[in-house]
Tab-separated table of C-alpha atoms in Angstrom:
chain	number	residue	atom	x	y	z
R	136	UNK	CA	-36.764	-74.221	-18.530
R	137	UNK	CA	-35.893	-74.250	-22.063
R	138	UNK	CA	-34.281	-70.332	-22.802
R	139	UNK	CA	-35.085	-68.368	-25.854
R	140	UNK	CA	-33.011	-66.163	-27.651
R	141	UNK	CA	-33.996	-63.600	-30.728
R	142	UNK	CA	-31.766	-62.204	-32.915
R	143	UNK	CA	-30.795	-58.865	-33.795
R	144	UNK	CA	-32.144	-57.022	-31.208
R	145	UNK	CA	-33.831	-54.620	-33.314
R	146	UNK	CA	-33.229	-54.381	-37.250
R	147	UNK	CA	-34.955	-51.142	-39.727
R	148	UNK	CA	-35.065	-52.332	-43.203
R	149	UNK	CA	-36.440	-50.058	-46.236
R	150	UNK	CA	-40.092	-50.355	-47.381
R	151	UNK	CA	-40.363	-53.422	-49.703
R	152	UNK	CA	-37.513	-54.873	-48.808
R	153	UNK	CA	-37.081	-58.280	-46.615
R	154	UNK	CA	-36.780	-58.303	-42.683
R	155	UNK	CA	-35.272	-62.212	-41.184
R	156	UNK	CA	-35.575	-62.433	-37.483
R	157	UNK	CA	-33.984	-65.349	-35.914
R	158	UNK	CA	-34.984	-67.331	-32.876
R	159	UNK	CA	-33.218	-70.422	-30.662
R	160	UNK	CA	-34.279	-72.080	-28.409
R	161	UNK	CA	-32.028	-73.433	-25.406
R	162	UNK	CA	-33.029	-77.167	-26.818
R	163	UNK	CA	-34.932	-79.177	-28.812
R	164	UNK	CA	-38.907	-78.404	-29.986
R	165	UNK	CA	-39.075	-80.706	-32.056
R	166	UNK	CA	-41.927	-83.682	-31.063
R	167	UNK	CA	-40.314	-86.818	-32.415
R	168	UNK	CA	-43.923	-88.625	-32.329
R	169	UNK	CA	-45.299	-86.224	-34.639
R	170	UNK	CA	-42.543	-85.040	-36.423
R	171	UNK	CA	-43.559	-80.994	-34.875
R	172	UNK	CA	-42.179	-78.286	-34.162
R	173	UNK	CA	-43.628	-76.334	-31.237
R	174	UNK	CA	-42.617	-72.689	-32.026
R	175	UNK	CA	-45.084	-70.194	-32.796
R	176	UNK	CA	-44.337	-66.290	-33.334
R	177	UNK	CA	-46.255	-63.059	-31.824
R	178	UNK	CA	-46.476	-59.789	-33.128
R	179	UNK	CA	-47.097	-56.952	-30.415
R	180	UNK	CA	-47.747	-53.799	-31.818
R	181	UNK	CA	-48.351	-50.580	-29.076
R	182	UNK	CA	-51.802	-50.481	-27.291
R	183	UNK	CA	-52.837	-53.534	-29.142
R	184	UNK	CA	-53.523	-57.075	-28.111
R	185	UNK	CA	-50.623	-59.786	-29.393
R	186	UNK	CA	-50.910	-61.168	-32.502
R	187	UNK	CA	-50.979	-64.658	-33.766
R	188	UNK	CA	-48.558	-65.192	-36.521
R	189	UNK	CA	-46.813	-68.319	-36.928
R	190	UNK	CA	-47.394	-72.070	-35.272
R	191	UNK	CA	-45.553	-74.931	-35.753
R	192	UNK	CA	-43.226	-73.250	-36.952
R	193	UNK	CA	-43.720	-72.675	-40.365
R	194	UNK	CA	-47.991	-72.860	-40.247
R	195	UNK	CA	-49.263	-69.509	-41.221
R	196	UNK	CA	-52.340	-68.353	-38.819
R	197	UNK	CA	-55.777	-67.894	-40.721
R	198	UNK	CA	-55.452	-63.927	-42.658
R	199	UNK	CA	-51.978	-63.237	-41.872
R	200	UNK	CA	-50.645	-62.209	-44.905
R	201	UNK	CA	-48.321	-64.069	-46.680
R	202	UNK	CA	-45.179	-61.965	-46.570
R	203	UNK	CA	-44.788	-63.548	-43.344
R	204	UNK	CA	-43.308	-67.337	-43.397
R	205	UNK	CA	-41.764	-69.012	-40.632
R	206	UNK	CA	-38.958	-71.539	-41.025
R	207	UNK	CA	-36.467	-73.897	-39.239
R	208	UNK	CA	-36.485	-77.115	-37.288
R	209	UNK	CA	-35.312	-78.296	-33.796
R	210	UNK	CA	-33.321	-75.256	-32.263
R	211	UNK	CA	-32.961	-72.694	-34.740
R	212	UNK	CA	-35.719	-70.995	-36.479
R	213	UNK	CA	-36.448	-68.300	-38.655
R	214	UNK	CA	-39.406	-65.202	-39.389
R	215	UNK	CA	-38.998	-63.810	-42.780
R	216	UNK	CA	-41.326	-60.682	-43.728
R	217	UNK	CA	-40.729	-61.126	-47.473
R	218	UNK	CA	-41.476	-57.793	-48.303
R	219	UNK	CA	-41.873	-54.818	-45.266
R	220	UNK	CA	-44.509	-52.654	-44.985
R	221	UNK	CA	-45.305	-49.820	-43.139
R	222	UNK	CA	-48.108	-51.311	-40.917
R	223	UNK	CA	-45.395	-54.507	-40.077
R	224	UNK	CA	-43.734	-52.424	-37.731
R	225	UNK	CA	-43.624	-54.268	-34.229
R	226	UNK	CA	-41.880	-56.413	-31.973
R	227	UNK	CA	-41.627	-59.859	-32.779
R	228	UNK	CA	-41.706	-62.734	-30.246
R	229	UNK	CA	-40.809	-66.403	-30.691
R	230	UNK	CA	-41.948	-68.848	-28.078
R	231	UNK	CA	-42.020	-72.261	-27.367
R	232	UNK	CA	-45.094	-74.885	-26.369
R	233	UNK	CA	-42.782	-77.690	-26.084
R	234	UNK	CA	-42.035	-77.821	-22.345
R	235	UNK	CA	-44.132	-76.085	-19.449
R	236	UNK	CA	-43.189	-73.444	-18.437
R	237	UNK	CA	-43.877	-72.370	-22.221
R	238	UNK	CA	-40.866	-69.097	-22.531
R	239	UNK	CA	-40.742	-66.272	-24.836
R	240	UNK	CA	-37.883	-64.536	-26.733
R	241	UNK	CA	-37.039	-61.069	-25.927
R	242	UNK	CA	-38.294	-60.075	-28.535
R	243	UNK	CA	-37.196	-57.921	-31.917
R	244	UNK	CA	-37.914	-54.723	-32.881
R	245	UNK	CA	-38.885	-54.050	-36.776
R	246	UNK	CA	-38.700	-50.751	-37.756
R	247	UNK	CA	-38.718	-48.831	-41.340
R	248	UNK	CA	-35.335	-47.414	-42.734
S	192	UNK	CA	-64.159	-63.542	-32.729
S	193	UNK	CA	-63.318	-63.966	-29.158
S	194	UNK	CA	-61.828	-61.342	-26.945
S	195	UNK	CA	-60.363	-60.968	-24.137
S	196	UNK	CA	-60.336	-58.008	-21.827
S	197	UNK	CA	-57.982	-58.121	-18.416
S	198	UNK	CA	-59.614	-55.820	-15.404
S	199	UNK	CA	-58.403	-54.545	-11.630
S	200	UNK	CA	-56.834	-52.470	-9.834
S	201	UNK	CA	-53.949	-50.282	-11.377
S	202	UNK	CA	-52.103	-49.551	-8.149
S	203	UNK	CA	-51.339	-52.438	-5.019
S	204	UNK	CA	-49.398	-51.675	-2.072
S	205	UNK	CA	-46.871	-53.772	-1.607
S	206	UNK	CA	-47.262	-57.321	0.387
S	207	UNK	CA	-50.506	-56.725	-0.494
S	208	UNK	CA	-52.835	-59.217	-3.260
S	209	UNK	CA	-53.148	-58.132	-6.666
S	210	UNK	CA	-56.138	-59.250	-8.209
S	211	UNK	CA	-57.299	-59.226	-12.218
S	212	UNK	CA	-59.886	-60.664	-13.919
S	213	UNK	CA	-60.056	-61.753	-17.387
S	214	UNK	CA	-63.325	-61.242	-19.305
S	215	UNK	CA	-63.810	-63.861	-22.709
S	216	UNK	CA	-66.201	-62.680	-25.110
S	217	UNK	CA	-67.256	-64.561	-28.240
S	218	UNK	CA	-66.210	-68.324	-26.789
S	219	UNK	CA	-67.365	-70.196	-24.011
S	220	UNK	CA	-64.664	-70.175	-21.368
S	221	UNK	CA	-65.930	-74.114	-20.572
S	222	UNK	CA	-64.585	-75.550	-23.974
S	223	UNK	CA	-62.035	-78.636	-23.505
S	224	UNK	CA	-60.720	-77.265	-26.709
S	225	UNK	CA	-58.871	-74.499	-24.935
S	226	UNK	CA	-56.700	-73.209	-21.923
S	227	UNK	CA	-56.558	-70.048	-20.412
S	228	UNK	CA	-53.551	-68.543	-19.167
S	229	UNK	CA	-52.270	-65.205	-17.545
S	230	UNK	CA	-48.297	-63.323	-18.836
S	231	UNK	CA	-47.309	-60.643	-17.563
S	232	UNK	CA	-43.948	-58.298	-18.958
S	233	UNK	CA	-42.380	-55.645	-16.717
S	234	UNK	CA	-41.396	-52.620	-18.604
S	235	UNK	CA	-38.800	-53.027	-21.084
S	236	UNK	CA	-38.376	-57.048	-20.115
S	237	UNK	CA	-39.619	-59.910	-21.975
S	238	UNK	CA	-42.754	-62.176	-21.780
S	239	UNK	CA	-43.243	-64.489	-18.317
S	240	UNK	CA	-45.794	-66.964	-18.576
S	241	UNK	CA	-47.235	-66.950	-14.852
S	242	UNK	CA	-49.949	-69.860	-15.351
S	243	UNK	CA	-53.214	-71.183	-16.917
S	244	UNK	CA	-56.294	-72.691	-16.101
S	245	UNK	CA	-57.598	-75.968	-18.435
S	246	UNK	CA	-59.643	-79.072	-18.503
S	247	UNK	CA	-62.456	-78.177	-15.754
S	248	UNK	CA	-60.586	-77.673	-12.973
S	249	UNK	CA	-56.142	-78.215	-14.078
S	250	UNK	CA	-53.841	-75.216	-13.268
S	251	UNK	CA	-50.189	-75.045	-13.689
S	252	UNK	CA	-48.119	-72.340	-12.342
S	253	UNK	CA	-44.450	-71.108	-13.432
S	254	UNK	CA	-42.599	-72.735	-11.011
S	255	UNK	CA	-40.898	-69.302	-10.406
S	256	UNK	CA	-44.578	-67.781	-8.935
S	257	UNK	CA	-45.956	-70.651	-7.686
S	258	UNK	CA	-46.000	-70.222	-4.182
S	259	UNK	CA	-47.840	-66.740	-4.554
S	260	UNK	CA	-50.023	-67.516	-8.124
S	261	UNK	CA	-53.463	-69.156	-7.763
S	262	UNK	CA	-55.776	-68.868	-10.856
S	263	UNK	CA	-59.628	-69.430	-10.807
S	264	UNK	CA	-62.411	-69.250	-13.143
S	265	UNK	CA	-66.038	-68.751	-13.044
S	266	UNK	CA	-67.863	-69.917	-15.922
S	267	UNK	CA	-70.715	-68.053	-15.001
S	268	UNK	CA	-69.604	-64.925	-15.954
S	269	UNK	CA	-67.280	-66.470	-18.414
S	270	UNK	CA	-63.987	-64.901	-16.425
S	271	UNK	CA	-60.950	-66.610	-15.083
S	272	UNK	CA	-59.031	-64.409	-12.651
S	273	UNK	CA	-55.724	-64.037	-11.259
S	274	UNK	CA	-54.317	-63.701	-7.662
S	275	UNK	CA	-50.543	-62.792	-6.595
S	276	UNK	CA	-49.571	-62.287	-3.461
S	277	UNK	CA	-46.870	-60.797	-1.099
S	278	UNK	CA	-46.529	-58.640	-3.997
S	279	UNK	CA	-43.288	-56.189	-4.911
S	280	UNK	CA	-42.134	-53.761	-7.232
S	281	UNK	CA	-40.853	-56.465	-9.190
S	282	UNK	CA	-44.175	-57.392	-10.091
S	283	UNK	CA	-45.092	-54.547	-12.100
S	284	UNK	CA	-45.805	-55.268	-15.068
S	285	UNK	CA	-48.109	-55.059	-18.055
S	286	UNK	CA	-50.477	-58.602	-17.277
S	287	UNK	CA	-51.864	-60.150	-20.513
S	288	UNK	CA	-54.907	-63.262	-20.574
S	289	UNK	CA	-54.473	-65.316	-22.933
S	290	UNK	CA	-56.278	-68.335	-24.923
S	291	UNK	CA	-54.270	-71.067	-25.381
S	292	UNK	CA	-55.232	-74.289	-27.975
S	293	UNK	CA	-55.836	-77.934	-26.496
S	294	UNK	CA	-55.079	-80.470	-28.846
S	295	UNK	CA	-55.141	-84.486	-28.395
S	296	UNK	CA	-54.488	-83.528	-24.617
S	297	UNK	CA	-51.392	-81.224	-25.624
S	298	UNK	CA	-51.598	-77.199	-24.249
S	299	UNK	CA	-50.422	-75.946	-28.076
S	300	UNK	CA	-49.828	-72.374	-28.863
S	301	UNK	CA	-51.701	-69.153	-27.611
S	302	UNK	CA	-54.359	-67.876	-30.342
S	303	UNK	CA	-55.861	-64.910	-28.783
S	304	UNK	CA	-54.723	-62.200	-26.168
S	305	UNK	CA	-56.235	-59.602	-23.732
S	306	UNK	CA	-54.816	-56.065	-24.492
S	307	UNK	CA	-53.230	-55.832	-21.372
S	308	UNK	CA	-53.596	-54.069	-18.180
S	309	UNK	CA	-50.803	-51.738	-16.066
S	310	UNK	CA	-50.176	-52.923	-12.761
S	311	UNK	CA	-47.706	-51.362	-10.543
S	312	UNK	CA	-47.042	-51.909	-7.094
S	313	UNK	CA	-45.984	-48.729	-5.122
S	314	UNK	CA	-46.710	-47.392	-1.609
């Protein structure tokens, strides 16, 4: 099974300001036949279904608002919320759709400072 | 919009079945352009994708549930439901359905999610 890991844990950054959450993977998403990166990010808020953010890595879903932007290539990747605001706090997820079983990060908490 | 809504029991006895359903609204649950999968997350743990159902009839299990995961569907009532047996207070958990994207015969990404539904198993 290909292992995620997030990084930090949790971060609180001030109102306006950026938030970077980082995501590995154990190995390789990155479909040599298409040149794609099969990472896509979540965002779980309480009581309310996940939320499609990010796919392919850097592919912004349909009305997600462009503070968010995802980033990177084989292993290491990247979800920047260019500027925070108050209704962005969540927990993040990464996860991949390269191999079955697809795997999730842990997850990162965003929180306001 | 589509949406999904997970139903069942809140409380199984151990060794005993649980059993959810998964309710899609807005989408036909018979499109070849999507899967449909179960995850579950025990408090305080991460996501655990337990399986999906696609292409009239596939299902894949995690390897790690297999031998007590069977997914069905009945297009009927536009549901797809989950069984897990033998069950234990490990498998309490918060279980999610999910809609997953088919593309050029590749399972992609999940687009939309169930809000979830409480199990725990507890005598």
């Amino acid at each position: 099974d290909i292992v995620m890991t997030q990084s930090p844990d949790s971060l609180a950054v001030s109102l306006g300001e950026r938030a970077t959450i980082n995501c590995k993977s154990s190995q390789s998403v990155l479909y040599s036949s298409n040149n794609k990166n099969y990472l896509a990010w979540y965002q779980q808020k309480p009581g309310q279904p996940l939320k499609l953010l990010v796919y392919w890595a850097s592919t912004r879903e349909s009305g997600v608002p462009d503070r968010f932007s995802g980033s990177g290539s084989g292993t290491d990747f990247t979800l920047t919320i260019s500027s925070l605001q108050a209704e962005d706090v969540a927990v993040y997820y990464c996860q991949q759709y390269y191999s079955s079983p697809f795997t999730f990060g842990p997850g990162t908490k965003v929180d306001i400072k | 919009q589509v949406q999904l809504q997970e139903s069942g029991p809140g409380l199984v006895k151990p060794s005993q079945t649980l059993s959810l359903t998964c309710t899609v609204s807005g989408g036909s649950i018979s499109s070849g352009s999507f899967y449909w999968s179960w995850i579950r997350q025990p408090a305080g743990k991460g996501l655990e994708w337990i399986g999906r159902f696609y292409d009239s009839g596939s299902t894949n299990y995690n390897p790690s549930l297999k031998s007590r995961v069977s997914i069905s569907v009945d297009t009927s009532k536009n549901q797809f439901s989950l069984n897990l047996s033998s069950v234990t207070a490990a498998d309490t958990a918060v279980y999610y359905c999910a809609r997953g994207l088919v593309e050029s015969y590749q399972l992609l990404n999940f687009d939309f999610w169930g809000q979830g539904t409480l199990v725990t198993v507890s005598s």
